[in-house]
PDB file of C-alpha atoms in Angstrom:
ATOM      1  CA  UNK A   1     -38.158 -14.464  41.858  1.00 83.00           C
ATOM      2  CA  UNK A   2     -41.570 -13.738  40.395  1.00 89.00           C
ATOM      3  CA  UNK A   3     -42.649 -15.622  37.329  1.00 93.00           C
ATOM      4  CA  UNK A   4     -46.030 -16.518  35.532  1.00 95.00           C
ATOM      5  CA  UNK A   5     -47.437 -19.619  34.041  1.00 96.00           C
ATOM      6  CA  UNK A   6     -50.099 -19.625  31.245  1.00 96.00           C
ATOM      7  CA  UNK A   7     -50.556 -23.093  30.762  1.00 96.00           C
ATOM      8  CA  UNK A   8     -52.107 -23.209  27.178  1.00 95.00           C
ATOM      9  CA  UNK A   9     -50.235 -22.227  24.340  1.00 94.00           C
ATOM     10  CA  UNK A  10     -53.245 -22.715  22.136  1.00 96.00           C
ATOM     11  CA  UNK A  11     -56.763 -22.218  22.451  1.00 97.00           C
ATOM     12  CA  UNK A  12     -59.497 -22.865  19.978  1.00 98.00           C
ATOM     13  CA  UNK A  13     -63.577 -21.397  20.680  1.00 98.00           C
ATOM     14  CA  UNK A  14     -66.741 -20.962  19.112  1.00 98.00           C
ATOM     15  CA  UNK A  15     -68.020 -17.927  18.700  1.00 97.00           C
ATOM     16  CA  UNK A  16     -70.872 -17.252  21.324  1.00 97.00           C
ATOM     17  CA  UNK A  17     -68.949 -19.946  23.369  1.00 98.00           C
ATOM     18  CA  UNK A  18     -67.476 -18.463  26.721  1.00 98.00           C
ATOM     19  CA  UNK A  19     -63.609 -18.519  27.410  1.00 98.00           C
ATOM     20  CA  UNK A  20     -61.379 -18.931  30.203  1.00 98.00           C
ATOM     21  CA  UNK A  21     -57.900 -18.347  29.843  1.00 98.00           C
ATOM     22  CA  UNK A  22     -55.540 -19.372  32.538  1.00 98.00           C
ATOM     23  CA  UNK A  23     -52.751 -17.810  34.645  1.00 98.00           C
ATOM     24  CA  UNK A  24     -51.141 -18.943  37.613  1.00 97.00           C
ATOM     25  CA  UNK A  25     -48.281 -16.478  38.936  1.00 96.00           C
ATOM     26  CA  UNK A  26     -45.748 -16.701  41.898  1.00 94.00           C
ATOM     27  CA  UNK A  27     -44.746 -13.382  43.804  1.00 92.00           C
ATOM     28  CA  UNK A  28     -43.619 -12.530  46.882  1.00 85.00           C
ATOM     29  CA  UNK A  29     -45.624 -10.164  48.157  1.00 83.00           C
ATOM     30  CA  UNK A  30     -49.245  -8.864  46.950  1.00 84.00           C
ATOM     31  CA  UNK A  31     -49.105  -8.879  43.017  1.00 90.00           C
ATOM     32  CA  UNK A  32     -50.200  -6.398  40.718  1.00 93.00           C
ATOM     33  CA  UNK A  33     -51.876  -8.492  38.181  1.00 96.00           C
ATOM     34  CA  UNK A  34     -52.244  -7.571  34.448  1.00 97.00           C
ATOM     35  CA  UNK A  35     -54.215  -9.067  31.053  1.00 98.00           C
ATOM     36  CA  UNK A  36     -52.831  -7.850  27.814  1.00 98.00           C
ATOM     37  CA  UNK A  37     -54.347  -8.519  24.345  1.00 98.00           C
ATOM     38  CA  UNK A  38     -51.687  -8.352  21.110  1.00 96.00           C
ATOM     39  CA  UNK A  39     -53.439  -8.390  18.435  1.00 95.00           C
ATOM     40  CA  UNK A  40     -51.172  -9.889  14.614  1.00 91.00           C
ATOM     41  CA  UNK A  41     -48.550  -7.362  13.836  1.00 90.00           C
ATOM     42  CA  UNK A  42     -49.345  -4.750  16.695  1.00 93.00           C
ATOM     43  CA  UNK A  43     -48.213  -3.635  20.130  1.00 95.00           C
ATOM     44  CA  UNK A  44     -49.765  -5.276  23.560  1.00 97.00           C
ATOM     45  CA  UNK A  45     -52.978  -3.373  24.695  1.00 97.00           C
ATOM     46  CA  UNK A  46     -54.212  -3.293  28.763  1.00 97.00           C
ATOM     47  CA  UNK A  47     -57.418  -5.103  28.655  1.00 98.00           C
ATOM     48  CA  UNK A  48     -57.454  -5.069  32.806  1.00 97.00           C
ATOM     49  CA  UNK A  49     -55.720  -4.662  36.047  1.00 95.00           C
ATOM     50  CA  UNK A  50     -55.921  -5.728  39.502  1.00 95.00           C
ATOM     51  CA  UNK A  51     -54.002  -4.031  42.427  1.00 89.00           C
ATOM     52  CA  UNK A  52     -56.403  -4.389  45.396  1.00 85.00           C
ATOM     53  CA  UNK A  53     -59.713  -5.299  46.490  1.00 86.00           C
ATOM     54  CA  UNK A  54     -62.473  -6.195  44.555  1.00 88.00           C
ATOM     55  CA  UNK A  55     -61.164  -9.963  43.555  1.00 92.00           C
ATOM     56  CA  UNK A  56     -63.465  -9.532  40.203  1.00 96.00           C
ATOM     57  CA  UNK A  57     -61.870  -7.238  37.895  1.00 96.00           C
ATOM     58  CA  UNK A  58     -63.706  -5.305  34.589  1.00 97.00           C
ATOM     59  CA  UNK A  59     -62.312  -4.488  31.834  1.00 97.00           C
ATOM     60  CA  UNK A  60     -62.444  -3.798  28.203  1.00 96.00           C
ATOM     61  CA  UNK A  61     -64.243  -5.363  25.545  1.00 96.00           C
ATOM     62  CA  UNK A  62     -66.065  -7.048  28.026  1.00 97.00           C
ATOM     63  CA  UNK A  63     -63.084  -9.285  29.568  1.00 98.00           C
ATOM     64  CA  UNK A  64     -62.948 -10.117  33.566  1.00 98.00           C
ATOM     65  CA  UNK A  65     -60.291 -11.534  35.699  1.00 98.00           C
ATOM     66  CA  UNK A  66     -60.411 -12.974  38.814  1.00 97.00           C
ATOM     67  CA  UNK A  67     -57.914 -12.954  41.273  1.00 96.00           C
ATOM     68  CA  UNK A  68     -57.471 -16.035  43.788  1.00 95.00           C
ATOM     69  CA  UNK A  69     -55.152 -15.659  46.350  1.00 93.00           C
ATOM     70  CA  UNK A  70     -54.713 -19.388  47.471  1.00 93.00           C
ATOM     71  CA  UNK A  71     -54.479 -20.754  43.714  1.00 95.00           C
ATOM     72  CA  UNK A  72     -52.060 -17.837  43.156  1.00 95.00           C
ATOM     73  CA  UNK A  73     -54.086 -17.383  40.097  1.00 97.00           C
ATOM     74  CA  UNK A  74     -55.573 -14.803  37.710  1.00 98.00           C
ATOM     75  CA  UNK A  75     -57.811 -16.350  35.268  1.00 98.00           C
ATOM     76  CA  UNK A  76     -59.318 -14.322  32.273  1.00 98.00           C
ATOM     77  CA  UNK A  77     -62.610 -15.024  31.112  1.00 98.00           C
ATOM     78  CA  UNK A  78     -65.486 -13.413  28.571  1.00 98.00           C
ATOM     79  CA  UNK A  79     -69.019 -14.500  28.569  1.00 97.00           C
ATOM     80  CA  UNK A  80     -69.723 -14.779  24.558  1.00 98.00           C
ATOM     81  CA  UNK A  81     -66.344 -14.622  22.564  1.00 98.00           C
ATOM     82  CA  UNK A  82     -66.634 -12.344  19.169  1.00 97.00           C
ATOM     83  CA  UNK A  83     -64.319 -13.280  16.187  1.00 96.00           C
ATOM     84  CA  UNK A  84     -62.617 -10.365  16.904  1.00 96.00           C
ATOM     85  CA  UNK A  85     -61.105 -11.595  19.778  1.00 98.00           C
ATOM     86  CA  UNK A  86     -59.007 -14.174  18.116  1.00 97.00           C
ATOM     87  CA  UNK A  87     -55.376 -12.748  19.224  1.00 97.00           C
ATOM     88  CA  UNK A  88     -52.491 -13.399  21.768  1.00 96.00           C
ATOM     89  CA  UNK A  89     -53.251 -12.589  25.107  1.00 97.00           C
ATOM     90  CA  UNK A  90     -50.410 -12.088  27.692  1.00 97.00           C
ATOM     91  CA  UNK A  91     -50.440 -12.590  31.465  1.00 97.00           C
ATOM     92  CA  UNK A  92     -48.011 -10.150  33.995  1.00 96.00           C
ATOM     93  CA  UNK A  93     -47.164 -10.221  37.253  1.00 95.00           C
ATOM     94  CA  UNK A  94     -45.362  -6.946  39.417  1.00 90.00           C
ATOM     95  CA  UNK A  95     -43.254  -4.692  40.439  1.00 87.00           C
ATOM     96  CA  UNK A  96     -40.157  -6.024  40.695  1.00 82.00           C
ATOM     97  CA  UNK A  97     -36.973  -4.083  40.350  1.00 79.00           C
ATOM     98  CA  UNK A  98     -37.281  -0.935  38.838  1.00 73.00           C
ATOM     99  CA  UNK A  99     -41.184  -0.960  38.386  1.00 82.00           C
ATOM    100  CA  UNK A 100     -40.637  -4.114  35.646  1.00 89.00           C
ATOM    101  CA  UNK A 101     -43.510  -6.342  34.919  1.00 92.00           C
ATOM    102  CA  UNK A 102     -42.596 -10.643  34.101  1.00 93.00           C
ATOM    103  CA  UNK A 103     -45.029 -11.627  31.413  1.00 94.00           C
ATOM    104  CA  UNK A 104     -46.210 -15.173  30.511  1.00 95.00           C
ATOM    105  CA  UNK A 105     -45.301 -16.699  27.333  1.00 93.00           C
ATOM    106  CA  UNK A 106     -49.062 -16.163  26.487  1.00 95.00           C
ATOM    107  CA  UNK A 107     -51.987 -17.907  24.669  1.00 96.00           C
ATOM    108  CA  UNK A 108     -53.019 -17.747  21.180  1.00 96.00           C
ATOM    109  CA  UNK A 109     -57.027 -17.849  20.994  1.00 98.00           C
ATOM    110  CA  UNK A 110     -58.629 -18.932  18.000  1.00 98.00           C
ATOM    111  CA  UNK A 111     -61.788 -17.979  17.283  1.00 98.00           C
ATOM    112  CA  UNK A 112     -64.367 -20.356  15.131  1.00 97.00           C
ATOM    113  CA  UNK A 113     -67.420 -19.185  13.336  1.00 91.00           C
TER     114      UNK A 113
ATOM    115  CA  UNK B   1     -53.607  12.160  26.847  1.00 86.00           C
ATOM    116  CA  UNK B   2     -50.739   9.916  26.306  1.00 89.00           C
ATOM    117  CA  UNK B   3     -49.190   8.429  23.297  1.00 93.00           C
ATOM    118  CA  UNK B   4     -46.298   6.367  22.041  1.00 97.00           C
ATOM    119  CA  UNK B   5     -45.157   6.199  18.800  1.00 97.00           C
ATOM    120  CA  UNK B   6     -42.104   3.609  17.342  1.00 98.00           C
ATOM    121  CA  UNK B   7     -39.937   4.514  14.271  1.00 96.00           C
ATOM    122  CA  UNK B   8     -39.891   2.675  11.553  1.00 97.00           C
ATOM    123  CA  UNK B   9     -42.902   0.259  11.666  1.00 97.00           C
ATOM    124  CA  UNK B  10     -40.847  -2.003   9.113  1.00 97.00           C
ATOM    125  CA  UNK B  11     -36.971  -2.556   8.432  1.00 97.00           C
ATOM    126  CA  UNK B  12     -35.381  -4.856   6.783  1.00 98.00           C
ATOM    127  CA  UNK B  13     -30.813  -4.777   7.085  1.00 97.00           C
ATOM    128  CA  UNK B  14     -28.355  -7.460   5.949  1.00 98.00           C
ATOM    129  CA  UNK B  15     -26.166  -8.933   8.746  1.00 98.00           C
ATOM    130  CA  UNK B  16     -23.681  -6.633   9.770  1.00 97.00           C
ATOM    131  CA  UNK B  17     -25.400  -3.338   9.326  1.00 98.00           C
ATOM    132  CA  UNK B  18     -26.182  -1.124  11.963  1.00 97.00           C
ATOM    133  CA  UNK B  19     -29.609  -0.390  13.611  1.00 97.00           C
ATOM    134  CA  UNK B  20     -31.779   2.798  15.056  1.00 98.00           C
ATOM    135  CA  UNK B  21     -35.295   1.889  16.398  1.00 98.00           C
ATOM    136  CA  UNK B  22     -36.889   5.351  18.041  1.00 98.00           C
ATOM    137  CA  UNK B  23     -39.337   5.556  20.493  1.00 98.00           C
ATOM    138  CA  UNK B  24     -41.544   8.876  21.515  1.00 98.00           C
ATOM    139  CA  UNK B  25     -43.574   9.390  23.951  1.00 97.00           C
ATOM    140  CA  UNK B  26     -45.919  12.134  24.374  1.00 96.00           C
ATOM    141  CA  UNK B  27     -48.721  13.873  26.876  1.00 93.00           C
ATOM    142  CA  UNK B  28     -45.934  12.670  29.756  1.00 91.00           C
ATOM    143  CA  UNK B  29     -42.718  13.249  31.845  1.00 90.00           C
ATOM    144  CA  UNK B  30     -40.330  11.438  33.680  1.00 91.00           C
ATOM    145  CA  UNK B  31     -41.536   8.293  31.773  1.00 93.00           C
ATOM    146  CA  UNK B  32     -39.970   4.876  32.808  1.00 93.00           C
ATOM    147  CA  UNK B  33     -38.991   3.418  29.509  1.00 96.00           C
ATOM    148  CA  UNK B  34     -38.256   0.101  27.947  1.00 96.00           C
ATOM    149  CA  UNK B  35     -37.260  -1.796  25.416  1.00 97.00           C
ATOM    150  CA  UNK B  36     -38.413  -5.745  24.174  1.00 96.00           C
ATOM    151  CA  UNK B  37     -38.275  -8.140  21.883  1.00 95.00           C
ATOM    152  CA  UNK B  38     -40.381 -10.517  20.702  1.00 93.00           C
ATOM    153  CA  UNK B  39     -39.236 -13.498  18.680  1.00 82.00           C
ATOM    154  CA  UNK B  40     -41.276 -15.809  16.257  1.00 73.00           C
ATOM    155  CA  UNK B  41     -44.053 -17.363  18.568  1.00 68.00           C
ATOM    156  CA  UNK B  42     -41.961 -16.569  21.624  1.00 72.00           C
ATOM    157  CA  UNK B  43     -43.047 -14.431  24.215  1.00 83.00           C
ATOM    158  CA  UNK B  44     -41.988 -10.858  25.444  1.00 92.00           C
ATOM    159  CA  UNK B  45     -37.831 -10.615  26.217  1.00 91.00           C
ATOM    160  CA  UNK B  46     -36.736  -7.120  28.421  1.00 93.00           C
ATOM    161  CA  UNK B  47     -34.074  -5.703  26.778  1.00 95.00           C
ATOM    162  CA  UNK B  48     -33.558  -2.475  28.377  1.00 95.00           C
ATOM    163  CA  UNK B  49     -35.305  -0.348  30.821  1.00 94.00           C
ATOM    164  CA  UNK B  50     -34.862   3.461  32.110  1.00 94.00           C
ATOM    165  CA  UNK B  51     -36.051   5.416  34.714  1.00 92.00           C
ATOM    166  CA  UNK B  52     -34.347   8.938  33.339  1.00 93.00           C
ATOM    167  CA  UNK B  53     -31.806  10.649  31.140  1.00 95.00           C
ATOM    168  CA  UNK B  54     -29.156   8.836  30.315  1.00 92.00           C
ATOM    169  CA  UNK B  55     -29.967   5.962  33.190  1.00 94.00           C
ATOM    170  CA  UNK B  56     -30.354   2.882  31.222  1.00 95.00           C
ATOM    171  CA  UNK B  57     -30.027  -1.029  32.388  1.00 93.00           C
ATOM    172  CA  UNK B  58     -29.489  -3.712  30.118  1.00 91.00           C
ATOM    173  CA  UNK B  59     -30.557  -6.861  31.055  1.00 89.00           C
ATOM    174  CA  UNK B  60     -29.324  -9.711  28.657  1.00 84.00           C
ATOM    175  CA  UNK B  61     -25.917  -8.902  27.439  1.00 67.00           C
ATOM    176  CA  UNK B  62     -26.027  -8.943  23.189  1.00 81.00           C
ATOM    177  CA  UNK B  63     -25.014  -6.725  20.630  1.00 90.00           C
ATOM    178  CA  UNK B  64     -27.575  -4.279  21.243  1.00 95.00           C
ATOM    179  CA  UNK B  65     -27.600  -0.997  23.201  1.00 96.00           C
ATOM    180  CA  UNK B  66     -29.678   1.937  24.423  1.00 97.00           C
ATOM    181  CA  UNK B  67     -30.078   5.501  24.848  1.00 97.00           C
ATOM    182  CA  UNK B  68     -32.212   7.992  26.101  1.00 97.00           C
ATOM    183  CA  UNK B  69     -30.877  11.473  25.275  1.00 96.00           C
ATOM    184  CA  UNK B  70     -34.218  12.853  26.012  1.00 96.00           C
ATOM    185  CA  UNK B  71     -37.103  12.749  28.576  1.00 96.00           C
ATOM    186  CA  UNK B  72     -39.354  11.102  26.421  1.00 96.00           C
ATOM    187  CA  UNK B  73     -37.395   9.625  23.254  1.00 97.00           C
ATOM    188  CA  UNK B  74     -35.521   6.266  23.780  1.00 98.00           C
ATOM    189  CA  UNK B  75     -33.279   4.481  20.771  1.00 98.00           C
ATOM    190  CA  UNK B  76     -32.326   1.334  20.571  1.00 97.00           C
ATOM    191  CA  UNK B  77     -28.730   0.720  18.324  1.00 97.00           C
ATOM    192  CA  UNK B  78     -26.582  -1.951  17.010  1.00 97.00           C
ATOM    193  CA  UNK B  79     -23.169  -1.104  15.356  1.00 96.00           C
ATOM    194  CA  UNK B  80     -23.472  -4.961  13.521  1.00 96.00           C
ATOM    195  CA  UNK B  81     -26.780  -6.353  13.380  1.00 96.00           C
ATOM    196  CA  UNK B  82     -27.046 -10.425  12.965  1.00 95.00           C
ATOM    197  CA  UNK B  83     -29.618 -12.553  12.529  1.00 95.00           C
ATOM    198  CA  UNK B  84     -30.648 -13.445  15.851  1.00 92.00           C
ATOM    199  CA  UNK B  85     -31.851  -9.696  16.247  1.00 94.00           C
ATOM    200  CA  UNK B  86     -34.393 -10.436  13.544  1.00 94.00           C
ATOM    201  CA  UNK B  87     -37.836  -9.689  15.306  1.00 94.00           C
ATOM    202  CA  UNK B  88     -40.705  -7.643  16.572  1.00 96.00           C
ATOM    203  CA  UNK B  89     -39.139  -4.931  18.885  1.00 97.00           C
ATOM    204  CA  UNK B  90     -41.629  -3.033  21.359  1.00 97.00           C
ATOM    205  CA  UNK B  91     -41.405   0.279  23.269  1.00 98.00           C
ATOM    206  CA  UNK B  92     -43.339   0.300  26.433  1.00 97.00           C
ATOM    207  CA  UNK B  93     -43.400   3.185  29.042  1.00 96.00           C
ATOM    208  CA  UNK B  94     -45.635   3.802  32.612  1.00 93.00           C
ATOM    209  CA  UNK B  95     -45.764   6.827  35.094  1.00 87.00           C
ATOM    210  CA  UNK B  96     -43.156   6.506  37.474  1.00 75.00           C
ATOM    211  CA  UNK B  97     -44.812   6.782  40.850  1.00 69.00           C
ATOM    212  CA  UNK B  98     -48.186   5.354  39.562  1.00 70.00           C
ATOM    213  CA  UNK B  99     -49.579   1.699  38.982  1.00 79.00           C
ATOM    214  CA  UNK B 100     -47.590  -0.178  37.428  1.00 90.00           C
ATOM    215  CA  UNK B 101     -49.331  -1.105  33.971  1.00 93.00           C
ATOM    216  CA  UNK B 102     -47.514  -0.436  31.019  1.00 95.00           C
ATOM    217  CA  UNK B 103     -48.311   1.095  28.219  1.00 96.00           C
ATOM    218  CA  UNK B 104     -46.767  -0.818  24.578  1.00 97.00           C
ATOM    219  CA  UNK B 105     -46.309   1.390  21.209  1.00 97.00           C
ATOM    220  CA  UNK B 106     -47.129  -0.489  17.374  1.00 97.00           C
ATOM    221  CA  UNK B 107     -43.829  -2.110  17.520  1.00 97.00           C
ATOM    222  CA  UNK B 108     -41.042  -2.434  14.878  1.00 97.00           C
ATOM    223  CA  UNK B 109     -41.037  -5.445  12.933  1.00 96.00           C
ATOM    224  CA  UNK B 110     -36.788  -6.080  12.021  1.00 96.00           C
ATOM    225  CA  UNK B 111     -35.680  -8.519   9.437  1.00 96.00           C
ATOM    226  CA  UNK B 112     -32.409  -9.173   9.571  1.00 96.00           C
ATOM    227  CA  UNK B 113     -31.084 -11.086   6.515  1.00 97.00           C
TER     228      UNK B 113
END
């Protein structure tokens, strides 16, 4: 069965400092590989995807993800982290049955000034 | 291009009541739909998920069901709400027969007291 891992529940920054938010997954077959950002009170927005090739993935507001095979992993990360980016961010992993995504329990980023 | 939209953003029912989320999607057809639920701090649960008319799979049994009586509208109901269904319910819905990301509307927040 496919499942995802994001190891910290809670994460505290500086703004300006960089971030790295982990996610290990475990999948069968070749994952499709998402980053969602839910911001207080709102639905879950894609910030990135990866389905196949390039292991570096763009996306918005200037978040990247790479994808490593042998650590099964899919680590988010942003240069310079704005205040605005304090929110929940979730980790997926898919398809399984009937197109469905499994999503991490996610990690809370807190962002100091 | 695409949207989703969730009905009502806010509800608040005493125990026992019953319930009507609605979800809507536009600028698409032949949507897969679902349903979650996320509980205080918790991460995302699958309710329910649909790949047509009237084609709906539950997957944890509870007092909730679902519907889809049209393309692009699906409803989530409860003849006797309690207050374990107290939480923030989300609508998602992707292209079937494209990637698999999926796409989450505002969400309902439900207070059950």
């Amino acid at each position: 069965a496919q499942s995802v891992t994001q190891p910290d529940i809670h994460i505290t920054v500086s703004e300006g400092a960089s971030l790295e938010l982990r996610c290990n997954y475990s999948y069968g077959a070749t994952p499709y590989l998402f980053w969602y950002v839910q911001s207080p009170g709102q639905g879950l927005q894609l910030l990135l995807k990866y389905f196949s090739g390039d292991t570096l993935v763009q996306g918005i507001k200037g978040f990247e993800a790479e994808f490593k095979r042998s650590q099964s992993s899919f680590n988010l990360r942003k240069p310079s982290v704005h205040w605005s980016d304090a929110a929940e961010y979730f980790c997926a992993v898919g398809p399984g049955t009937a197109s469905k995504l499994t999503f991490g329990t996610g990690t809370r980023l807190q962002v100091t000034l | 291009s695409q949207t989703i939209h969730q009905w009502p953003a806010t509800l608040v029912q005493p125990v026992g009541s019953p319930l009507s989320l609605e979800c809507t999607v536009e600028g698409t057809s032949n949507p897969n739909l679902y349903w979650y639920r996320q509980a205080a701090g918790r991460g995302l649960q699958l309710l329910f998920y649909s790949v047509g008319i009237g084609q709906i799979s539950s997957e944890v049994p509870q007092n909730l069901s679902a519907s889809r009586p049209q393309d692009r509208q699906f409803i989530l109901s409860s003849k006797k709400l309690l207050l374990s269904d107290s939480g923030f319910y989300l609508c998602a819905w992707r292209t079937s027969g494209s990637g698999y990301e999926q796409y989450f509307g505002p969400g309902t927040r439900l207070t059950v007291t």
